[in-house]
Amino acid sequence: MTTSDNTPDAPGATSAGTSLWEHDWRHTEGARSIDLRYLQRDPHTTQRPYFAPVLRLAAGHKRFDEKLRLLDVGCANGAFARYVLERRPRWDVSGIDVLPELVDAASAALPQASFSVASICEPRSLPSLQADIVTALTVPSHFDTLDVWLPHLLRMVAADGMAILYGPMNPSPVDLVCRLRHAEGDGEWLPGWNVLSQQTYDSFLTGRARSWDFHYPSVADMGYPTGDPADDLSSRLVSAQDGPRLGNASGLTYRMAFLEIHV
Ligand SMILES: C[S@@+](CC[C@H](N)C(=O)[O-])C[C@H]1O[C@@H](n2cnc3c(N)ncnc32)[C@H](O)[C@@H]1O
């Protein structure tokens, strides 16, 4: 690419002669340095607003009262694994995360579960297990497309099992792919707030799953913060024309959904 008089000569060109989206935007496989903040949180006391509703959906598994296998994809510090084991101590609970530091912390805090370093985008990195319930909580919004991760996740669901995803989703037929960053300094452009449409999930799941259901909770009742959290990028309740949603200091607002998939 060439430039003259510091005038960008092509859409996306910068005065440095690089293309903004080639240089700064990368297709994401989910990993972000900010997720190392989970190291500062004790999994024994970390409580997220969506843990209880996920376990309520899992109760739809016809063998819920038996010894089930649960795999949490993007398990971070193991807080959801801990939440499950406190309520279902007989279950065989495991987790994977792409950040080794988080897997080490989860393993140290919860020896009764098993955690490993793996990327849901890299089939060869995944443990060779299948689980009756596979969860991915606030993980789906890290990826730009479903094909890079969801097929691998569905393959880890055992026969008659279910996957439960939780994250921003759009009931209208529009997909949003974005990166955010803190404006101070030369902040990393972060993935994590993509909002793919229900229609995109529907097209993807047709022929790959037996049935699926979107559940849009009333976020106002879930325990999300109402004021501004310390971190500008953290989700908080914001009002929108059609009722409360989540949003952050970028101005982006999003509806959250649980997607229950039966394979
Ligand atoms: C927003 S955090 C959510 C953590 C946890 N699920 C929760 O609900 O508190 C996203 C997590 O997914 C992990 N992650 C990102 N990309 C991944 C990938 N390709 N494979 C596995 N884990 C990934 C991150 O390291 C991070 O721990």
XYZ file of N, CA and C and ligand atoms in Angstrom:
816
model
N 0.844 -1.186 0.000
C 0.000 0.000 0.000
C 0.885 1.243 0.000
N 0.541 2.250 -0.791
C 1.338 3.470 -0.820
C 0.512 4.627 -0.284
N 1.218 5.628 0.232
C 0.520 6.827 0.693
C 1.224 8.038 0.088
N 0.499 9.127 -0.076
C 1.138 10.356 -0.522
C 0.649 11.492 0.356
N 1.520 12.407 0.715
C 1.186 13.564 1.574
C 0.439 13.128 2.837
N 0.821 12.008 3.364
C 0.158 11.489 4.572
C -1.346 11.302 4.397
N -1.836 11.294 3.181
C -3.267 11.114 2.977
C -3.535 9.651 2.700
N -4.313 9.019 3.557
C -4.611 7.615 3.285
C -5.210 7.464 1.894
N -4.725 6.505 1.120
C -5.197 6.380 -0.257
C -6.159 5.220 -0.456
N -6.530 4.573 0.618
C -7.492 3.480 0.470
C -8.309 3.411 1.739
N -9.532 2.938 1.630
C -10.312 2.820 2.857
C -9.532 2.008 3.882
N -9.475 2.501 5.102
C -8.787 1.751 6.151
C -7.300 2.000 6.203
N -6.758 2.774 5.228
C -5.314 3.029 5.281
C -5.038 4.081 6.345
N -3.905 3.967 7.025
C -3.522 4.969 8.012
C -2.334 5.736 7.453
N -1.979 6.852 8.128
C -0.855 7.646 7.618
C 0.440 6.851 7.720
N 0.473 5.841 8.563
C 1.688 5.015 8.658
C 1.762 3.998 7.525
N 0.768 4.001 6.679
C 0.811 3.101 5.538
C 0.328 1.699 5.852
N -0.228 1.526 7.054
C -0.761 0.199 7.374
C -2.271 0.236 7.240
N -2.847 -0.889 7.071
C -4.294 -0.931 6.985
C -4.838 -1.204 8.374
N -5.757 -0.347 8.803
C -6.265 -0.451 10.173
C -6.768 -1.855 10.471
N -7.566 -2.410 9.574
C -8.142 -3.709 9.937
C -7.191 -4.865 9.683
N -6.205 -4.686 8.797
C -5.221 -5.768 8.673
C -4.274 -5.748 9.871
N -3.930 -4.518 10.322
C -2.891 -4.389 11.330
C -3.427 -4.593 12.746
N -4.521 -3.883 13.065
C -4.973 -3.868 14.441
C -6.077 -4.873 14.736
N -6.886 -5.143 13.753
C -7.992 -6.068 13.967
C -7.521 -7.454 13.626
N -7.753 -8.358 14.544
C -7.383 -9.725 14.213
C -8.619 -10.572 14.377
N -8.690 -11.610 13.569
C -9.745 -12.569 13.841
C -9.395 -13.212 15.148
N -10.413 -13.425 15.936
C -10.111 -13.797 17.302
C -10.332 -15.273 17.552
N -9.490 -15.820 18.391
C -9.773 -17.162 18.885
C -10.117 -17.066 20.359
N -10.496 -15.891 20.783
C -11.099 -15.729 22.091
C -10.208 -15.200 23.188
N -8.896 -15.516 23.148
C -8.050 -15.180 24.295
C -7.863 -13.668 24.425
N -7.929 -13.182 25.687
C -7.731 -11.758 25.946
C -6.924 -11.624 27.229
N -5.979 -10.689 27.233
C -5.170 -10.521 28.449
C -6.044 -10.112 29.640
N -7.156 -9.380 29.409
C -7.943 -8.917 30.574
C -8.573 -10.073 31.345
N -8.678 -11.238 30.732
C -9.295 -12.336 31.482
C -8.377 -12.870 32.588
N -7.122 -12.410 32.597
C -6.250 -12.779 33.718
C -6.746 -12.151 35.020
N -7.708 -11.199 34.918
C -8.273 -10.607 36.150
C -8.985 -11.665 36.990
N -9.368 -12.782 36.365
C -10.003 -13.856 37.153
C -9.038 -14.419 38.201
N -7.727 -14.189 38.019
C -6.757 -14.664 39.015
C -6.935 -13.941 40.344
N -7.495 -12.731 40.262
C -7.698 -11.954 41.503
C -8.990 -12.359 42.219
N -9.773 -13.242 41.607
C -11.073 -13.595 42.209
C -11.022 -15.019 42.752
N -11.548 -15.186 43.950
C -11.567 -16.511 44.567
C -12.762 -17.296 44.001
N -12.496 -18.435 43.339
C -13.617 -19.195 42.768
C -14.619 -19.662 43.815
N -14.181 -19.744 45.089
C -15.111 -20.203 46.127
C -16.151 -19.139 46.474
N -15.839 -17.896 46.168
C -16.801 -16.834 46.505
C -17.307 -16.098 45.262
N -16.758 -16.415 44.084
C -17.223 -15.740 42.864
C -18.633 -16.211 42.541
N -19.542 -15.266 42.461
C -20.939 -15.584 42.177
C -21.349 -14.770 40.950
N -21.806 -15.395 39.904
C -22.222 -14.646 38.716
C -23.741 -14.765 38.576
N -24.390 -13.723 38.015
C -25.858 -13.706 37.974
C -26.459 -14.854 37.159
N -25.675 -15.458 36.291
C -26.244 -16.481 35.403
C -25.996 -17.909 35.876
N -25.247 -18.114 36.946
C -24.952 -19.488 37.375
C -26.244 -20.250 37.702
N -27.112 -19.634 38.522
C -28.333 -20.348 38.953
C -29.237 -20.663 37.763
N -29.521 -19.701 36.861
C -30.369 -20.048 35.715
C -29.772 -21.150 34.832
N -28.445 -21.217 34.722
C -27.844 -22.281 33.893
C -28.117 -23.644 34.521
N -27.966 -23.721 35.845
C -28.216 -25.013 36.491
C -29.708 -25.369 36.421
N -30.571 -24.348 36.449
C -32.013 -24.646 36.300
C -32.296 -25.216 34.914
N -31.628 -24.681 33.872
C -31.826 -25.240 32.522
C -31.267 -26.657 32.438
N -30.133 -26.866 33.110
C -29.523 -28.206 33.097
C -30.457 -29.241 33.712
N -31.343 -28.770 34.606
C -32.288 -29.700 35.249
C -33.228 -30.308 34.223
N -33.260 -29.753 33.018
C -34.068 -30.333 31.941
C -33.444 -31.617 31.391
N -32.199 -31.911 31.765
C -31.592 -33.171 31.303
C -32.326 -34.330 31.982
N -32.707 -35.336 31.185
C -33.577 -36.366 31.771
C -32.878 -37.200 32.839
N -31.541 -37.155 32.896
C -30.847 -37.899 33.964
C -30.210 -36.949 34.987
N -30.832 -35.774 35.163
C -30.266 -34.737 36.045
C -29.958 -35.252 37.447
N -30.782 -36.190 37.929
C -30.578 -36.656 39.298
C -29.549 -37.778 39.392
N -28.996 -38.165 38.234
C -27.960 -39.212 38.269
C -26.590 -38.539 38.259
N -25.551 -39.379 38.088
C -24.183 -38.846 38.092
C -23.852 -38.361 36.677
N -23.998 -37.085 36.424
C -23.764 -36.561 35.074
C -22.342 -36.037 34.940
N -21.911 -35.932 33.655
C -20.621 -35.301 33.351
C -20.904 -33.893 32.834
N -20.261 -32.885 33.430
C -20.434 -31.508 32.956
C -19.073 -30.936 32.573
N -19.005 -30.350 31.401
C -17.775 -29.690 30.939
C -18.066 -28.208 30.759
N -17.260 -27.348 31.390
C -17.431 -25.895 31.253
C -16.321 -25.353 30.349
N -16.711 -24.852 29.188
C -15.745 -24.328 28.206
C -15.515 -22.845 28.513
N -14.244 -22.461 28.671
C -13.940 -21.086 29.083
C -14.211 -20.945 30.567
N -13.646 -21.889 31.340
C -14.000 -22.027 32.767
C -13.347 -20.974 33.651
N -12.373 -20.226 33.129
C -11.662 -19.186 33.904
C -11.142 -19.757 35.226
N -11.526 -19.141 36.372
C -10.973 -19.593 37.663
C -11.718 -20.790 38.254
N -12.666 -21.358 37.498
C -13.364 -22.553 37.976
C -14.581 -22.238 38.839
N -15.042 -20.986 38.830
C -16.136 -20.608 39.743
C -17.435 -21.356 39.413
N -17.734 -21.535 38.130
C -18.983 -22.241 37.815
C -18.858 -23.729 38.176
N -17.685 -24.304 37.940
C -17.459 -25.708 38.336
C -17.696 -25.854 39.841
N -17.174 -24.899 40.604
C -17.387 -24.931 42.067
C -18.869 -24.828 42.404
N -19.564 -23.910 41.722
C -21.006 -23.710 41.971
C -21.762 -25.020 41.730
N -21.414 -25.711 40.638
C -22.106 -26.962 40.287
C -21.788 -28.039 41.332
N -20.502 -28.176 41.662
C -20.115 -29.264 42.578
C -20.723 -29.080 43.973
N -20.917 -27.825 44.394
C -21.550 -27.612 45.701
C -22.979 -28.145 45.708
N -23.622 -28.077 44.542
C -25.031 -28.501 44.465
C -25.209 -29.916 43.933
N -24.246 -30.397 43.185
C -24.301 -31.742 42.582
C -22.969 -32.445 42.858
N -22.677 -32.778 44.119
C -21.340 -33.284 44.465
C -20.965 -34.592 43.765
N -21.961 -35.338 43.286
C -21.620 -36.628 42.637
C -21.206 -36.439 41.182
N -21.450 -35.277 40.627
C -21.173 -35.083 39.203
C -19.673 -35.083 38.926
N -19.380 -35.452 37.685
C -18.005 -35.453 37.204
C -17.831 -34.132 36.432
N -17.168 -33.165 37.074
C -17.123 -31.809 36.503
C -15.718 -31.503 35.988
N -15.656 -30.979 34.761
C -14.360 -30.587 34.209
C -14.484 -29.230 33.517
N -13.321 -28.653 33.233
C -13.328 -27.344 32.575
C -12.118 -27.208 31.674
N -12.280 -26.417 30.622
C -11.111 -26.078 29.791
C -11.041 -24.558 29.669
N -9.828 -24.069 29.536
C -9.642 -22.645 29.255
C -8.360 -22.508 28.437
N -8.335 -21.447 27.636
C -7.188 -21.231 26.761
C -6.021 -20.593 27.529
N -6.285 -19.998 28.689
C -5.210 -19.331 29.443
C -4.672 -20.271 30.527
N -3.407 -20.719 30.395
C -2.846 -21.687 31.348
C -2.870 -21.183 32.791
N -2.677 -19.870 32.986
C -2.658 -19.323 34.357
C -4.004 -19.577 35.047
N -5.095 -19.439 34.285
C -6.420 -19.648 34.865
C -6.650 -21.126 35.171
N -6.171 -21.980 34.290
C -6.335 -23.429 34.511
C -5.556 -23.852 35.762
N -4.360 -23.305 35.933
C -3.572 -23.627 37.140
C -4.323 -23.192 38.394
N -4.895 -21.973 38.337
C -5.604 -21.454 39.519
C -6.838 -22.298 39.808
N -7.572 -22.668 38.769
C -8.783 -23.479 38.968
C -8.408 -24.844 39.549
N -7.349 -25.454 39.014
C -6.938 -26.789 39.486
C -6.528 -26.731 40.955
N -5.812 -25.661 41.339
C -5.353 -25.557 42.730
C -6.544 -25.352 43.672
N -7.541 -24.579 43.218
C -8.661 -24.260 44.110
C -9.670 -25.398 44.209
N -9.769 -26.204 43.163
C -10.838 -27.221 43.098
C -10.279 -28.576 42.676
N -9.573 -29.243 43.575
C -8.974 -30.531 43.184
C -10.013 -31.591 42.833
N -11.255 -31.394 43.251
C -12.294 -32.402 42.963
C -12.831 -32.299 41.535
N -12.415 -31.274 40.768
C -12.789 -31.176 39.354
C -11.512 -31.341 38.530
N -11.662 -31.523 37.215
C -10.430 -31.620 36.423
C -10.432 -30.550 35.339
N -9.320 -29.833 35.267
C -9.214 -28.698 34.352
C -8.043 -28.914 33.420
N -8.190 -28.463 32.158
C -7.048 -28.538 31.256
C -7.007 -27.338 30.326
N -5.789 -27.080 29.836
C -5.578 -25.976 28.904
C -5.966 -26.467 27.524
N -6.898 -25.779 26.888
C -7.308 -26.159 25.534
C -8.070 -24.994 24.941
N -8.059 -24.932 23.616
C -8.867 -23.925 22.923
C -10.012 -24.619 22.211
N -11.201 -24.088 22.401
C -12.376 -24.669 21.754
C -12.307 -24.477 20.232
N -11.384 -23.638 19.784
C -11.194 -23.443 18.335
C -10.202 -24.448 17.755
N -9.494 -25.179 18.613
C -8.422 -26.078 18.180
C -8.759 -27.506 18.560
N -9.412 -28.258 17.678
C -9.859 -29.602 18.049
C -8.743 -30.478 18.615
N -7.511 -30.300 18.098
C -6.444 -31.188 18.575
C -6.039 -30.896 20.013
N -6.376 -29.684 20.498
C -6.004 -29.348 21.882
C -7.022 -29.879 22.889
N -8.185 -30.315 22.408
C -9.296 -30.627 23.326
C -9.139 -31.994 23.978
N -9.533 -32.109 25.247
C -9.478 -33.427 25.881
C -10.444 -34.375 25.170
N -10.082 -35.656 25.142
C -10.964 -36.587 24.421
C -12.045 -37.075 25.369
N -12.994 -36.202 25.659
C -14.098 -36.597 26.528
C -15.387 -36.081 25.921
N -16.458 -36.717 26.328
C -17.776 -36.195 26.005
C -18.494 -35.967 27.326
N -19.372 -34.985 27.348
C -20.071 -34.659 28.593
C -21.568 -34.608 28.308
N -22.345 -34.884 29.355
C -23.805 -34.830 29.206
C -24.279 -33.383 29.088
N -23.558 -32.496 29.761
C -23.893 -31.074 29.703
C -22.604 -30.303 29.435
N -22.610 -29.513 28.366
C -21.446 -28.676 28.053
C -21.906 -27.221 28.121
N -21.212 -26.414 28.927
C -21.598 -25.008 29.080
C -20.515 -24.102 28.492
N -20.921 -22.951 28.021
C -19.977 -21.905 27.578
C -20.632 -20.580 27.969
N -20.159 -19.995 29.068
C -20.859 -18.869 29.702
C -20.065 -17.589 29.508
N -20.692 -16.635 28.870
C -20.075 -15.380 28.414
C -18.811 -15.646 27.592
N -18.844 -16.724 26.858
C -17.754 -17.089 25.955
C -18.156 -16.899 24.475
N -19.428 -17.164 24.091
C -19.794 -17.097 22.663
C -19.475 -15.747 22.006
N -19.551 -14.665 22.773
C -19.338 -13.333 22.187
C -17.871 -13.038 21.885
N -16.976 -13.978 22.201
C -15.551 -13.775 21.910
C -15.219 -14.095 20.457
N -16.085 -14.819 19.762
C -15.729 -15.321 18.429
C -16.538 -14.590 17.352
N -15.908 -14.385 16.189
C -16.578 -13.634 15.119
C -17.586 -14.485 14.357
N -17.342 -15.783 14.309
C -18.258 -16.663 13.579
C -18.479 -17.924 14.415
N -19.572 -18.605 14.117
C -19.874 -19.821 14.888
C -19.020 -20.999 14.432
N -18.651 -20.999 13.164
C -17.975 -22.193 12.630
C -16.593 -22.418 13.248
N -15.971 -21.378 13.846
C -14.627 -21.594 14.399
C -14.646 -22.324 15.741
N -15.811 -22.385 16.384
C -15.799 -23.001 17.726
C -16.979 -23.914 18.005
N -18.178 -23.539 17.520
C -19.361 -24.279 17.951
C -19.388 -25.742 17.475
N -18.886 -26.058 16.264
C -18.875 -27.479 15.884
C -18.049 -28.321 16.858
N -16.925 -27.753 17.313
C -16.050 -28.503 18.224
C -16.740 -28.702 19.581
N -17.452 -27.662 20.003
C -18.178 -27.782 21.284
C -19.282 -28.837 21.166
N -20.024 -28.806 20.062
C -21.144 -29.761 19.929
C -20.642 -31.195 19.873
N -19.452 -31.388 19.320
C -18.901 -32.751 19.259
C -18.581 -33.300 20.649
N -18.429 -32.400 21.619
C -18.109 -32.864 22.981
C -19.368 -33.167 23.792
N -20.533 -32.957 23.190
C -21.788 -33.264 23.897
C -22.148 -34.729 23.633
N -22.350 -35.494 24.694
C -22.678 -36.928 24.563
C -24.095 -37.088 24.006
N -24.395 -38.270 23.508
C -25.739 -38.556 22.981
C -26.783 -38.215 24.036
N -27.870 -37.612 23.598
C -28.962 -37.178 24.484
C -28.542 -36.074 25.449
N -27.390 -35.491 25.196
C -26.917 -34.437 26.097
C -27.337 -33.057 25.616
N -26.883 -32.057 26.358
C -27.240 -30.696 25.995
C -26.068 -29.740 26.151
N -26.102 -28.678 25.341
C -25.150 -27.572 25.507
C -25.958 -26.376 25.992
N -25.374 -25.605 26.887
C -26.028 -24.372 27.340
C -25.039 -23.230 27.141
N -25.407 -22.310 26.264
C -24.568 -21.140 26.001
C -25.232 -19.933 26.652
N -24.419 -18.976 27.101
C -24.979 -17.729 27.634
C -24.138 -16.577 27.126
N -24.798 -15.576 26.591
C -24.063 -14.402 26.117
C -24.983 -13.456 25.383
N -24.412 -12.354 24.843
C -25.209 -11.427 24.058
C -25.733 -12.111 22.800
N -27.013 -11.980 22.531
C -27.611 -12.538 21.297
C -28.683 -11.568 20.834
N -28.998 -11.645 19.539
C -29.920 -10.665 18.976
C -31.145 -11.354 18.388
N -32.342 -11.067 18.930
C -33.545 -11.671 18.340
C -33.844 -11.109 16.946
N -33.306 -9.943 16.613
C -33.479 -9.391 15.263
C -32.393 -9.957 14.347
N -32.674 -10.040 13.040
C -31.741 -10.728 12.137
C -30.547 -9.864 11.710
N -29.781 -9.396 12.687
C -28.587 -8.583 12.396
C -27.456 -9.090 13.286
N -26.283 -9.301 12.687
C -25.102 -9.733 13.450
C -24.180 -8.544 13.687
N -23.616 -8.478 14.868
C -22.661 -7.411 15.193
C -21.325 -8.049 15.564
N -20.245 -7.622 14.894
C -18.898 -8.066 15.258
C -18.108 -6.821 15.612
N -17.503 -6.812 16.799
C -16.835 -5.569 17.219
C -15.603 -5.873 18.077
N -14.786 -4.851 18.272
C -13.701 -4.875 19.250
C -13.815 -3.599 20.068
N -13.508 -3.683 21.346
C -13.496 -2.499 22.199
C -12.101 -2.360 22.794
N -11.779 -1.133 23.207
C -10.525 -0.954 23.949
C -10.662 0.230 24.882
N -9.839 0.210 25.932
C -9.722 1.391 26.780
C -8.979 2.433 25.959
N -9.473 3.680 25.972
C -8.888 4.693 25.097
C -7.522 5.176 25.584
N -7.245 5.046 26.919
C -5.938 5.507 27.383
C -4.843 4.616 26.822
N -3.709 5.195 26.541
C -2.561 4.425 26.093
C -2.846 3.789 24.745
N -2.150 2.707 24.502
C -2.287 2.033 23.215
C -2.981 0.701 23.482
N -4.196 0.796 24.021
C -4.885 -0.391 24.508
C -5.098 -1.449 23.427
N -5.092 -2.710 23.892
C -5.356 -3.849 23.009
C -6.829 -3.790 22.566
N -7.077 -4.017 21.286
C -8.466 -4.129 20.816
C -9.012 -5.478 21.282
N -10.048 -5.428 22.082
C -10.509 -6.650 22.742
C -11.750 -7.230 22.085
N -11.746 -8.530 21.847
C -12.989 -9.192 21.462
C -13.812 -9.460 22.723
N -15.060 -9.804 22.564
C -15.844 -10.210 23.730
C -17.263 -9.673 23.733
N -17.598 -8.802 22.789
C -18.938 -8.214 22.810
C -19.672 -8.414 21.482
N -19.268 -9.413 20.716
C -20.004 -9.686 19.479
C -21.426 -10.125 19.822
N -22.369 -9.712 18.983
C -23.770 -10.076 19.215
C -24.280 -10.753 17.939
N -24.235 -12.060 17.926
C -24.731 -12.760 16.732
C -26.234 -12.990 16.879
N -26.897 -13.001 15.730
C -28.356 -13.069 15.747
C -28.843 -14.497 15.962
N -30.059 -14.536 16.468
C -30.749 -15.808 16.615
C -30.807 -16.508 15.252
N -31.021 -15.700 14.215
C -31.131 -16.297 12.866
C -29.827 -16.979 12.440
N -28.708 -16.370 12.793
C -27.409 -16.988 12.457
C -27.238 -18.292 13.234
N -27.631 -18.293 14.508
C -27.590 -19.548 15.283
C -28.543 -20.571 14.668
N -29.764 -20.129 14.301
C -30.744 -21.066 13.718
C -30.163 -21.728 12.471
N -29.581 -20.918 11.564
C -29.053 -21.476 10.310
C -27.949 -22.472 10.616
N -27.098 -22.100 11.594
C -25.971 -22.964 11.913
C -26.431 -24.284 12.525
N -27.440 -24.221 13.397
C -27.833 -25.425 14.151
C -28.719 -26.367 13.340
N -29.328 -25.849 12.280
C -30.197 -26.711 11.475
C -29.371 -27.869 10.907
N -29.792 -29.073 11.217
C -29.075 -30.266 10.754
C -27.948 -30.690 11.680
N -27.617 -29.845 12.670
C -26.527 -30.198 13.596
C -27.040 -30.518 14.987
N -28.257 -30.114 15.313
C -28.817 -30.357 16.654
C -30.256 -30.790 16.492
N -30.760 -31.516 17.493
C -32.159 -31.984 17.422
C -33.120 -30.839 17.645
N -32.838 -30.014 18.649
C -33.719 -28.887 18.954
C -32.928 -27.859 19.750
N -33.404 -26.652 19.752
C -32.760 -25.597 20.534
C -33.777 -24.520 20.869
N -33.467 -23.767 21.934
C -34.385 -22.745 22.436
C -33.594 -21.560 22.957
N -34.033 -20.379 22.629
C -33.411 -19.168 23.179
C -34.256 -18.706 24.367
N -33.605 -18.378 25.452
C -34.313 -17.837 26.616
C -33.699 -16.468 26.904
N -34.493 -15.421 26.755
C -34.006 -14.066 27.055
C -34.468 -13.711 28.468
N -33.557 -13.707 29.440
C -33.989 -13.428 30.816
C -34.250 -11.937 30.992
N -34.983 -11.624 32.040
C -35.156 -10.227 32.414
C -33.902 -9.838 33.204
N -32.976 -9.175 32.551
C -31.678 -8.929 33.204
C -31.814 -8.062 34.452
N -32.914 -7.276 34.523
C -33.099 -6.386 35.680
C -33.165 -7.178 36.985
N -33.631 -8.429 36.902
C -33.824 -9.216 38.131
C -32.640 -10.141 38.439
N -31.577 -10.055 37.671
C -30.536 -11.083 37.815
C -29.412 -10.717 38.773
N -29.345 -9.453 39.162
C -28.275 -9.067 40.090
C -27.093 -8.390 39.411
N -27.265 -7.919 38.181
C -26.195 -7.136 37.543
C -26.128 -5.757 38.196
N -24.929 -5.129 38.221
C -24.825 -3.801 38.838
C -25.664 -2.762 38.088
N -26.201 -1.817 38.852
C -27.003 -0.765 38.219
C -26.159 0.487 38.002
N -25.185 0.712 38.886
C -24.322 1.892 38.712
C -23.185 1.564 37.758
N -22.202 2.466 37.678
C -21.036 2.212 36.824
C -20.033 1.352 37.583
N -19.752 0.151 37.100
C -18.712 -0.651 37.769
C -17.347 0.013 37.595
N -16.375 -0.446 38.400
C -15.045 0.165 38.348
C -14.448 0.078 36.941
N -14.696 -1.028 36.255
C -14.130 -1.205 34.921
C -15.146 -0.734 33.874
N -14.721 0.207 33.028
C -15.619 0.769 32.003
C -16.186 -0.293 31.060
N -15.467 -1.413 30.920
C -15.930 -2.426 29.960
C -16.853 -3.462 30.596
N -16.980 -3.441 31.910
C -17.841 -4.436 32.572
C -19.307 -4.142 32.292
N -20.085 -5.217 32.249
C -21.521 -5.072 31.972
C -22.251 -4.500 33.170
N -23.186 -3.610 32.879
C -24.085 -3.068 33.901
C -25.450 -2.895 33.243
N -26.493 -2.709 34.094
C -27.839 -2.522 33.549
C -27.961 -1.148 32.922
N -28.558 -1.090 31.744
C -28.848 0.205 31.121
C -30.286 0.145 30.609
N -30.949 1.306 30.544
C -32.324 1.232 30.048
C -32.334 1.438 28.538
N -33.213 0.710 27.902
C -33.385 0.827 26.453
C -34.888 0.924 26.203
N -35.255 1.286 24.973
C -36.671 1.475 24.648
C -37.522 0.253 24.993
N -36.937 -0.939 24.734
C -37.719 -2.155 24.955
C -37.458 -2.771 26.328
N -36.913 -1.999 27.256
C -36.695 -2.504 28.617
C -35.217 -2.522 28.949
N -34.882 -2.992 30.170
C -33.474 -2.989 30.574
C -32.639 -3.974 29.760
N -31.424 -3.594 29.477
C -30.453 -4.460 28.798
C -29.156 -4.372 29.562
N -28.146 -5.070 29.082
C -26.800 -4.853 29.598
C -26.067 -3.929 28.636
N -25.041 -3.274 29.145
C -24.227 -2.411 28.297
C -22.955 -2.080 29.031
N -22.114 -1.275 28.411
C -20.913 -0.802 29.101
C -20.606 0.614 28.649
N -19.464 1.133 29.072
C -19.182 2.551 28.832
C -18.865 2.852 27.363
N -18.852 1.839 26.510
C -18.674 2.105 25.070
C -19.951 2.688 24.470
N -21.076 2.508 25.180
C -22.371 2.923 24.625
C -23.112 1.756 23.988
N -22.405 0.649 23.775
C -23.039 -0.552 23.210
C -24.003 -1.152 24.237
N -25.197 -1.537 23.789
C -26.100 -2.275 24.673
C -26.448 -3.601 24.000
N -26.731 -4.576 24.809
C -26.968 -5.905 24.251
C -27.971 -6.681 25.090
N -28.728 -7.527 24.399
C -29.634 -8.439 25.101
C -28.881 -9.724 25.349
N -29.124 -10.306 26.505
C -28.445 -11.551 26.851
C -29.425 -12.701 26.679
N -28.903 -13.845 26.252
C -29.776 -15.016 26.126
C -29.049 -16.274 26.582
N -29.851 -17.206 27.078
C -29.385 -18.575 27.290
C -29.820 -19.344 26.059
N -28.920 -20.052 25.454
C -29.282 -20.902 24.309
C -29.089 -22.352 24.750
N -30.206 -23.059 24.764
C -30.225 -24.456 25.220
C -30.279 -25.311 23.957
N -29.267 -26.161 23.771
C -29.178 -26.953 22.539
C -29.210 -28.437 22.900
N -30.110 -29.165 22.283
C -30.163 -30.624 22.498
C -29.603 -31.310 21.261
N -28.607 -32.153 21.464
C -27.974 -32.773 20.280
C -28.535 -34.183 20.040
C -15.579 -13.585 29.837
S -14.654 -14.936 30.443
C -15.947 -15.933 31.168
C -15.445 -16.866 32.203
C -16.510 -17.793 32.829
N -17.109 -18.644 31.834
C -17.587 -17.009 33.537
O -18.726 -17.040 33.099
O -17.262 -16.340 34.528
C -14.229 -15.872 28.999
C -13.317 -17.045 29.278
O -13.181 -17.825 28.089
C -11.819 -18.153 27.907
N -11.579 -18.392 26.470
C -11.463 -17.460 25.500
N -11.237 -18.049 24.321
C -11.197 -19.389 24.536
C -10.979 -20.521 23.696
N -10.724 -20.367 22.394
N -11.031 -21.744 24.242
C -11.260 -21.900 25.585
N -11.450 -20.860 26.429
C -11.425 -19.617 25.917
C -11.081 -16.964 28.457
O -9.718 -17.230 28.745
C -11.908 -16.625 29.680
O -11.505 -17.347 30.809
